[in-house]
Short mmCIF file of C-alpha atoms and ligand atoms in Angstrom, two decimals:
data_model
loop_
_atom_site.label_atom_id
_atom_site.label_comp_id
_atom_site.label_asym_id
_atom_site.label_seq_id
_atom_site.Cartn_x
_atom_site.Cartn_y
_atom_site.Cartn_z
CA UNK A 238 -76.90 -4.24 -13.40
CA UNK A 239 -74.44 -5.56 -15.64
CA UNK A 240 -73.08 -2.93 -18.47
CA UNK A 241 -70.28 -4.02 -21.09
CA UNK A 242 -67.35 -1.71 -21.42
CA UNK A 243 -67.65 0.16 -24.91
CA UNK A 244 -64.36 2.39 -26.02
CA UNK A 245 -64.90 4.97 -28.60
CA UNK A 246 -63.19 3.94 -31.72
CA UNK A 247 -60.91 6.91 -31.10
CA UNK A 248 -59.61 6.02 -27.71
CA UNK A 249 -59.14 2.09 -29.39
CA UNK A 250 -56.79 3.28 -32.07
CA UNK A 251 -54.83 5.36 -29.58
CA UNK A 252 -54.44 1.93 -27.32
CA UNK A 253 -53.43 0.11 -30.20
CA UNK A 254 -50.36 2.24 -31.10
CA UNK A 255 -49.71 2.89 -27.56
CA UNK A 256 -49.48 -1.11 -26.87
CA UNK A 257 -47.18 -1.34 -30.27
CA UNK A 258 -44.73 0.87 -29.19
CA UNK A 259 -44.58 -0.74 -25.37
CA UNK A 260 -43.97 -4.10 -27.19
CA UNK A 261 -41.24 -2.62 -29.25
CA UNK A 262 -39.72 -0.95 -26.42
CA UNK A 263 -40.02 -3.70 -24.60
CA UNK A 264 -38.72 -5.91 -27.53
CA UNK A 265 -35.46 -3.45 -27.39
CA UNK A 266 -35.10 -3.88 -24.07
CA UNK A 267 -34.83 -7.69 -23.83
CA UNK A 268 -32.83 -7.45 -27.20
CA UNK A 269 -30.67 -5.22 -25.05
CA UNK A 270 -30.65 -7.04 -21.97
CA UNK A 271 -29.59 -10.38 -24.69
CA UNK A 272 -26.63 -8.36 -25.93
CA UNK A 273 -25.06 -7.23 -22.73
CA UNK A 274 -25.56 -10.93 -21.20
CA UNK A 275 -23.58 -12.28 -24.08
CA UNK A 276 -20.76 -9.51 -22.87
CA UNK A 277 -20.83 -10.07 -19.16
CA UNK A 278 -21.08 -13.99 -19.19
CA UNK A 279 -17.65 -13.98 -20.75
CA UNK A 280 -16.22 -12.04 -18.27
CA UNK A 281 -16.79 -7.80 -19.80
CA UNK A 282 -18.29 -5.65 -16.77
CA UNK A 283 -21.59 -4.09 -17.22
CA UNK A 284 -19.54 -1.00 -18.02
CA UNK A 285 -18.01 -1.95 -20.05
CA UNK A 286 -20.65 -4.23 -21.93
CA UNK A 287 -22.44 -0.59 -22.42
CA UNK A 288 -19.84 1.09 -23.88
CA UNK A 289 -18.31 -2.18 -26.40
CA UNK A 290 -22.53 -1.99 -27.82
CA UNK A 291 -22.26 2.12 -27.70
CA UNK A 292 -19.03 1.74 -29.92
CA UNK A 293 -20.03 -1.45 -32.02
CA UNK A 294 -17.60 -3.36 -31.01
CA UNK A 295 -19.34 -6.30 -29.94
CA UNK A 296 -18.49 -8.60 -32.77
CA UNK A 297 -14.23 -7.95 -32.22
CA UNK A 298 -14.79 -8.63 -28.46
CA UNK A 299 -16.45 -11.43 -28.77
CA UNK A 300 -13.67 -13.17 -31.27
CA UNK A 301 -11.35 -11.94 -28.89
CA UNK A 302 -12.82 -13.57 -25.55
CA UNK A 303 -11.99 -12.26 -21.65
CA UNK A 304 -9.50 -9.96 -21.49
CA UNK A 305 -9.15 -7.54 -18.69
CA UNK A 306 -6.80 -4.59 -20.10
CA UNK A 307 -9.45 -4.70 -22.38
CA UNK A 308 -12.71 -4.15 -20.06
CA UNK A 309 -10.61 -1.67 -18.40
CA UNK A 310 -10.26 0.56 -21.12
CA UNK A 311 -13.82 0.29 -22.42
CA UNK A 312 -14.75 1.17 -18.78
CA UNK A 313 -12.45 4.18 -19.04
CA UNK A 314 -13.18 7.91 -20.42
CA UNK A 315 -9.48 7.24 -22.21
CA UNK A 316 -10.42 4.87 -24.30
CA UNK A 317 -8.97 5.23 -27.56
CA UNK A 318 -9.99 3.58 -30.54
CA UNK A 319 -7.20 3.23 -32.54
CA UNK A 320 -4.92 1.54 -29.36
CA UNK A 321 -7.84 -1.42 -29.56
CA UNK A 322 -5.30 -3.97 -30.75
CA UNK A 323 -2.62 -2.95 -28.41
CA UNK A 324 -5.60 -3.11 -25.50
CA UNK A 325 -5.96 -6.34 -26.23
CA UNK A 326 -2.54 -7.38 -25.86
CA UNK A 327 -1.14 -5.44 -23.46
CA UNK A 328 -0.69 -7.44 -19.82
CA UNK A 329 -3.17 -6.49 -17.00
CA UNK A 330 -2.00 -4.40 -13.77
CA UNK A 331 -4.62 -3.74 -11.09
CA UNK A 332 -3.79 0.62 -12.03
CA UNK A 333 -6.15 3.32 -11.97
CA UNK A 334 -4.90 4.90 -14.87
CA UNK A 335 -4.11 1.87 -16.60
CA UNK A 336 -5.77 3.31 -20.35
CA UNK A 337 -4.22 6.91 -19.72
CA UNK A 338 -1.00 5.59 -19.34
CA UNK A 339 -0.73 2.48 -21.88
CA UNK A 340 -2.27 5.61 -24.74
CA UNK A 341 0.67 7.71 -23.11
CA UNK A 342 3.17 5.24 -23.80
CA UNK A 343 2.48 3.72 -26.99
CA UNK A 344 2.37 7.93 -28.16
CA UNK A 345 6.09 7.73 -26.79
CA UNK A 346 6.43 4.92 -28.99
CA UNK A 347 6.76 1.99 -27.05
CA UNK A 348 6.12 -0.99 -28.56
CA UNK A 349 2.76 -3.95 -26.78
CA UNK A 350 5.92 -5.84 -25.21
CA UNK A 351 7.54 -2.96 -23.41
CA UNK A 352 4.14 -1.07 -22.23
CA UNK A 353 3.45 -4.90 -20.56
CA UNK A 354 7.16 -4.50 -19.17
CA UNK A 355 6.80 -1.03 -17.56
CA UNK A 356 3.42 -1.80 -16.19
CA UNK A 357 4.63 -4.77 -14.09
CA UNK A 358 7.65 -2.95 -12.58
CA UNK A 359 5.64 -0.05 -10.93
CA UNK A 360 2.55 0.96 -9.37
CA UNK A 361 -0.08 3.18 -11.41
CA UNK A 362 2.05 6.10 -9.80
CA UNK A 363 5.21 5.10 -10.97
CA UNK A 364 3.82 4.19 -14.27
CA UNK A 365 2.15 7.61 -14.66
CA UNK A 366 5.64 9.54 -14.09
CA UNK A 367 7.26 7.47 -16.28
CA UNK A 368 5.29 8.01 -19.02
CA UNK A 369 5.97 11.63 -18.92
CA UNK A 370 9.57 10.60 -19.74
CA UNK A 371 10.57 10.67 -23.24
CA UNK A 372 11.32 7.11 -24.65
CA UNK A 373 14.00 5.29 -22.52
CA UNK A 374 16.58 2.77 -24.53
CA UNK A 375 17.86 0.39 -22.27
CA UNK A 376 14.23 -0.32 -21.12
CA UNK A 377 14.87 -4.88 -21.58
CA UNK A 378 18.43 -4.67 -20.28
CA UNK A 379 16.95 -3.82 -16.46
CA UNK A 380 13.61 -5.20 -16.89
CA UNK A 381 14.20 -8.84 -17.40
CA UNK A 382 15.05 -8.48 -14.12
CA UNK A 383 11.71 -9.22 -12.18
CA UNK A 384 12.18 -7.21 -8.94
CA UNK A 385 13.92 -4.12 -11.19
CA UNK A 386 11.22 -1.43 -10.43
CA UNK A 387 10.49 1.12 -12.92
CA UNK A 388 10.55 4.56 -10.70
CA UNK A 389 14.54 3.47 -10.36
CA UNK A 390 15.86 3.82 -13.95
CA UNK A 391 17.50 6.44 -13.87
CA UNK A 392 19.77 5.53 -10.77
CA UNK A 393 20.10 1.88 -12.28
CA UNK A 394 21.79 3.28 -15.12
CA UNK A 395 23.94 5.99 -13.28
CA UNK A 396 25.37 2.90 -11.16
CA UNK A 397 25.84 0.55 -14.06
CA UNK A 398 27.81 3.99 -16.02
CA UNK A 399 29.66 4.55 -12.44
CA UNK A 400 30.80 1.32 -10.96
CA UNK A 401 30.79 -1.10 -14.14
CA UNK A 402 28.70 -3.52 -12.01
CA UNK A 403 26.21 -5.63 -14.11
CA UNK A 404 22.31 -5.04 -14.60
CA UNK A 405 21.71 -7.58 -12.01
CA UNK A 406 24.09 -6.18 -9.37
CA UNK A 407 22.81 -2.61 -10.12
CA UNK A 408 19.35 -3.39 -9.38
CA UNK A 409 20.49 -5.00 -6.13
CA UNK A 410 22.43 -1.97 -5.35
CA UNK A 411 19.40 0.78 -6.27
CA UNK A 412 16.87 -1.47 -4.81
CA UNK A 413 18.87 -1.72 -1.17
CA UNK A 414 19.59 2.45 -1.88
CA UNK A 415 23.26 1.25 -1.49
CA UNK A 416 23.53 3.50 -4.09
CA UNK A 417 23.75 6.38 -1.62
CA UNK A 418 26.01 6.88 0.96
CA UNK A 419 25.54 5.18 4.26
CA UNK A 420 23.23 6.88 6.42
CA UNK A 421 22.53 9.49 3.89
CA UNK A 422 18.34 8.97 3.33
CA UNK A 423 17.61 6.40 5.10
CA UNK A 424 14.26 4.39 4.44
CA UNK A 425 12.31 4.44 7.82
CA UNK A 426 11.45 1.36 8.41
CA UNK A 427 8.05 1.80 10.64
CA UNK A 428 6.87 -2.38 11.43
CA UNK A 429 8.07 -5.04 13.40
CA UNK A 430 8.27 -8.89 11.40
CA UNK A 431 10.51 -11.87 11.93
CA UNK A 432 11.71 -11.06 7.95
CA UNK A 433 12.39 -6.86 8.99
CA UNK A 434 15.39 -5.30 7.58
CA UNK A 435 17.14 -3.11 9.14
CA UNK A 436 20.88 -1.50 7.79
CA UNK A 437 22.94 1.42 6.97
CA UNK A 438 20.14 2.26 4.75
CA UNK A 439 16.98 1.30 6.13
CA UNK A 440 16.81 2.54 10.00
CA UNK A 441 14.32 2.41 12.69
CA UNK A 442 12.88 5.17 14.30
CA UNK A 443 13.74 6.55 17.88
CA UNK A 444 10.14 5.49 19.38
CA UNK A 445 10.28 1.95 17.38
CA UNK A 446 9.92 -1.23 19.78
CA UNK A 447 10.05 -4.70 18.72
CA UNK A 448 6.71 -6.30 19.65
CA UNK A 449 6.45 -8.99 22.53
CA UNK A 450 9.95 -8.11 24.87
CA UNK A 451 10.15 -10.34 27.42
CA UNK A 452 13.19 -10.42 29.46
CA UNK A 453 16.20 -13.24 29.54
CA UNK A 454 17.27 -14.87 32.73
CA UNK A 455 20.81 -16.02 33.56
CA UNK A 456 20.12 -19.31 32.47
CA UNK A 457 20.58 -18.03 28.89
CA UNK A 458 22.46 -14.77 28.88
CA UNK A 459 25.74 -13.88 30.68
CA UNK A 460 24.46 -10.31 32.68
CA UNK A 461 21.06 -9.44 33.99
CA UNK A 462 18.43 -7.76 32.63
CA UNK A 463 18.83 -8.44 28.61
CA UNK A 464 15.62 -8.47 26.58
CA UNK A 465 14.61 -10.38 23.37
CA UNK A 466 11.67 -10.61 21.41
CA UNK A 467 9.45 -13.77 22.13
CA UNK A 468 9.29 -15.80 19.52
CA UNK A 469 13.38 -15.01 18.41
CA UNK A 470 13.99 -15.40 22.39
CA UNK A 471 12.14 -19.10 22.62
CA UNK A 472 14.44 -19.81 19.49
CA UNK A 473 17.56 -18.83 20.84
CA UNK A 474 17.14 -21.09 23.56
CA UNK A 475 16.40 -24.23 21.64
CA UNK A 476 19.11 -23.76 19.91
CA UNK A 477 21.19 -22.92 22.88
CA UNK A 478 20.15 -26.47 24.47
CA UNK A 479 20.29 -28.61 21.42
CA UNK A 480 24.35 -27.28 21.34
CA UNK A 481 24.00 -28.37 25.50
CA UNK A 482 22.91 -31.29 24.28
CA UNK A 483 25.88 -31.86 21.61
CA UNK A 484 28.28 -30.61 24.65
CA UNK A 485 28.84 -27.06 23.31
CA UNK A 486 28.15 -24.14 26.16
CA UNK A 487 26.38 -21.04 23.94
CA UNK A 488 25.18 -17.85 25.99
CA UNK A 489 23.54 -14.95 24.89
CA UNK A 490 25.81 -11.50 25.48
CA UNK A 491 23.17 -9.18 24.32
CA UNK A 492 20.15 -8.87 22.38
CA UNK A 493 18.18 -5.69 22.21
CA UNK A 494 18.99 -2.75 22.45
CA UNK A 495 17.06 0.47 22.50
CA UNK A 496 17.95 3.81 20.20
CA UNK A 497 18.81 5.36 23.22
CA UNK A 498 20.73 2.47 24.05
CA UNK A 499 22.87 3.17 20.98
CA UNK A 500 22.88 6.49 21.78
CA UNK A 501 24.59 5.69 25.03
CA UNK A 502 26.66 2.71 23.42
CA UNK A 503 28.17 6.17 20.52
CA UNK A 504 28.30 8.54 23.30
CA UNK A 505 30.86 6.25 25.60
CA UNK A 506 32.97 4.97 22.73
CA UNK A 507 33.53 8.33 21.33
CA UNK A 508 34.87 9.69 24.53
CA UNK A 509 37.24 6.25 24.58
CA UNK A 510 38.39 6.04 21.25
CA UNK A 511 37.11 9.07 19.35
CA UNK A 512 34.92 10.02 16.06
CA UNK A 513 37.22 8.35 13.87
CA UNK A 514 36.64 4.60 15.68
CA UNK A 515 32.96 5.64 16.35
CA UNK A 516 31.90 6.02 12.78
CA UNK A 517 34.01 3.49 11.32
CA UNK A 518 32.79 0.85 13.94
CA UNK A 519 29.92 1.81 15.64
CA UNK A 520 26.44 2.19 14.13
CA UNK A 521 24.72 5.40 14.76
CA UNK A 522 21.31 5.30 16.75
CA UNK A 523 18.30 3.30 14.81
CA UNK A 524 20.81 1.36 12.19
CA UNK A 525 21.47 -1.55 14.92
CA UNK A 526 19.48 -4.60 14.39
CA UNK A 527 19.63 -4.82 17.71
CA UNK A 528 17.27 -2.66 17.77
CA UNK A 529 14.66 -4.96 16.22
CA UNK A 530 14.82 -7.35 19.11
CA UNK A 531 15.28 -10.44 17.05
CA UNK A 532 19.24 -10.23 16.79
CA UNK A 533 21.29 -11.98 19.62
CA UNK A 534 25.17 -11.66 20.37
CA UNK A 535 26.35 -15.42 21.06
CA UNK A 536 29.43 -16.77 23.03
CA UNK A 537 31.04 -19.13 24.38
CA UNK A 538 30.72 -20.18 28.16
CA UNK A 539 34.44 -21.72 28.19
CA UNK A 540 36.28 -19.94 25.31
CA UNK A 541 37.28 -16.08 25.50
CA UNK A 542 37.73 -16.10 21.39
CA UNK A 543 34.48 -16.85 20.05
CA UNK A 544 35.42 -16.92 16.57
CA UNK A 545 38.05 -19.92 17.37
CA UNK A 546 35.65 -21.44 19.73
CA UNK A 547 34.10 -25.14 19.05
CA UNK A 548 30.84 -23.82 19.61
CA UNK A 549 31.05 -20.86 16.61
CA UNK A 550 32.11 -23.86 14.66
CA UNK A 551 28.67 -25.37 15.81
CA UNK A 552 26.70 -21.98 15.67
CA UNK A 553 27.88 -21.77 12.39
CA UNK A 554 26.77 -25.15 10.79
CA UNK A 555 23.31 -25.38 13.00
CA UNK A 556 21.77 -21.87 13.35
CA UNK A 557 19.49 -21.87 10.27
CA UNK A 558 18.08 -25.16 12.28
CA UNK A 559 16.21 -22.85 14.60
CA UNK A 560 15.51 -20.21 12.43
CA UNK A 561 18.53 -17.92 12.69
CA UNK A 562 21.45 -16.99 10.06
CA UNK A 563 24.87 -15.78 10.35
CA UNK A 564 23.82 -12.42 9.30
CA UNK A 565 27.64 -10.82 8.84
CA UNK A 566 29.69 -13.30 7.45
CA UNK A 567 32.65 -11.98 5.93
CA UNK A 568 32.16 -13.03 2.18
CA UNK A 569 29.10 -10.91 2.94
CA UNK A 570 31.22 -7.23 4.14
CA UNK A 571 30.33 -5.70 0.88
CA UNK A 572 26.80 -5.77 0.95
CA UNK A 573 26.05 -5.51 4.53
CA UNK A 574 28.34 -2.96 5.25
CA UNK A 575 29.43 -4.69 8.52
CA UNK A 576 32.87 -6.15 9.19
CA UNK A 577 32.97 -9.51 9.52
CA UNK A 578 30.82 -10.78 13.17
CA UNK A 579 31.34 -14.01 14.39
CA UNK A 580 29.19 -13.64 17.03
CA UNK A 581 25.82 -11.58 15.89
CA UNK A 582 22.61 -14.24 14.40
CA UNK A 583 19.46 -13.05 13.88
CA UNK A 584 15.70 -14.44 13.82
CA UNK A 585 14.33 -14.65 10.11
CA UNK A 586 12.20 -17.72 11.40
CA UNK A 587 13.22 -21.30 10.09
CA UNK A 588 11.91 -21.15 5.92
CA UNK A 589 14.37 -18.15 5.17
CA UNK A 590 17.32 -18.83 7.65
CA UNK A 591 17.33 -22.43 5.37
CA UNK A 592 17.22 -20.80 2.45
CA UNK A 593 19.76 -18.10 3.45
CA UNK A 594 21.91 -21.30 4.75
CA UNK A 595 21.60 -22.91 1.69
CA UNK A 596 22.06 -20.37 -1.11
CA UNK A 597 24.40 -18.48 1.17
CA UNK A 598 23.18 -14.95 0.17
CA UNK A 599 22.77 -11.78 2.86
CA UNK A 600 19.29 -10.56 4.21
CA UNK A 601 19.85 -7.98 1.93
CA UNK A 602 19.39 -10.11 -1.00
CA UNK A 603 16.92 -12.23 0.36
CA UNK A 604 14.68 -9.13 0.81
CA UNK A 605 15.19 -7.64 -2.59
CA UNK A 606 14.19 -10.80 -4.33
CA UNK A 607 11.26 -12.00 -2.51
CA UNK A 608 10.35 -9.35 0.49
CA UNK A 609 10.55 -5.84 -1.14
CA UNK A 610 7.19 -6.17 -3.56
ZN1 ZN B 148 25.34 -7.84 17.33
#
């Protein structure tokens, strides 16, 4: 038995407005849906999207296109909307508190330019303490400089008062904490690479060992049981038989040594010459290089002066070739802090030992400008 479906008028009427307001819910919701599209396609996160339609900022976002400081801040509690302008032309950094600190610093005063400047020269930590700072003045002076970090100001400018050294050489100076006084804090320098730098500043601690030591056999080195890292080790003795090769005799007289090595090496040339000698001459425990296992001391087979041998001559003119540089020249004594060594090269691997060769700057430098990020 069939029976049509009859609704009281009543319960019709309440439909109707019921389905009306579904289809202009609905009708907001795809409008929504339309307005945060238009946001994300161009690059705003959903976020953000919410908050630039929240704050009716659509239109100016739009006319202003992709721009990430900008999406950051919307995305942020710290969003501030009388900054806008300067959020949209402040240069990105990957920070957390990348809206806190840009509204910090343009309170100090700082102008778009030098907010973009501090930004790139720190992490989000460094930025944060500096903007506690009151205003800085010689903020471009230093930070033209593009590995000048921001957390260093203060001793930049303290070195530049003291020593009447240029911005450039400053920053080199503060960056390699040659600012200090040797051995006073030390950076601990805690993994092994072919690019590792290790000085009067930046030691190694006593339970650090170079990866991969393999020992050396006579063949190479003048006494037994000497020890290299791989890699530097299958270097050394290229090199060592392309200068065969060329009829120059090179042998390896040591290579690494252990902290308690250089323990031993302090210990029995303090009792020979005394603490004078010792800390003028020999490094304390965890400052050698040897100590990385990529360092090699190089001599002659048939000449007792290596420094007026034919083959240092050689050394001298080939090394980068193999990957190795003359690491203490003497035009270098300043920087290093080592006297003059004719006979120590170490293993930066063949792309920096060329450039080191060819611009004829120290590890030091090398790692300031393109290592130490
Ligand atoms: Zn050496």
């Amino acid at each position: 038995m069939k029976r049509k479906l009859r609704l009281k008028p009543s319960v019709l009427k309440v439909l109707k407005i019921l389905g009306t307001i579904l289809v202009i819910f609905l009708s907001l919701l795809i409008f929504y849906f339309i307005q945060v599209n238009d946001l994300t396609k161009i690059g705003y996160s959903k976020k953000a999207a919410n908050q630039i339609l929240i704050k009716f900022k659509k239109k100016d976002v739009i006319n202003i296109g992709k721009n990430k400081t900008l999406n950051k801040a919307f995305e942020s509690e710290a969003y501030k909307e009388k900054n806008f302008d300067s959020y949209t032309k402040i240069k990105y950094q990957n920070h957390e508190h990348l809206t806190e600190n840009i509204n910090k610093l343009l309170k100090k005063g700082y102008t778009n330019e030098e907010i973009s400047i501090i930004l790139a020269h720190g992490t989000d930590q460094d930025v944060s303490e500096f903007a506690k700072r009151d205003k800085v003045r010689y903020l471009e002076e230093f930070y033209t400089i593009d590995f000048a970090k921001i957390k260093y100001y203060d001793r930049y400018l303290n070195y530049m008062d003291s020593s009447r050294e240029d911005e450039e050489t400053s920053v080199l100076i503060v960056n390699l904490e040659m600012d200090k006084e040797e051995y006073e804090d030390p950076v601990v320098v805690k993994n092994f690479s072919y690019d590792m730098l290790v000085n009067k500043h930046r030691m190694l601690s006593k339970d650090f060992v170079p990866n991969d030591l393999v020992m050396i056999g006579l063949d190479y080195a003048s006494e037994k049981g000497l020890k290299a890292n791989r890699t530097a080790l299958i270097a050394a003795k290229k090199m060592i038989d392309q200068a065969e090769k060329e009829g120059y005799q090179l042998v390896i007289n040591s290579s690494y040594r252990s902290y308690e090595d250089q323990e031993e090496i302090e210990k029995t040339y303090r009792d020979l010459y005394g603490d004078n000698y010792v800390s003028k001459y020999v490094l304390r425990p965890g400052f050698s290089e040897h100590q990385t296992g990529l360092s090699f001391d190089i001599g002659s087979r048939r000449a007792n002066v290596f420094a007026k041998s034919e083959e240092y001559k050689w050394i001298v003119e080939n090394c980068y070739k193999f990957g190795f540089i003359y690491r203490f020249k003497t035009d270098f004594e300043e920087i290093t802090g080592i006297r003059h060594e004719a006979w120590h090269y170490r293993y930066v691997g063949k792309k920096i030992a060329k450039y080191i060769y060819d611009n004829n700057i120290t590890l030091e430098e090398y790692y300031v400008r393109f290592l130490d990020k």
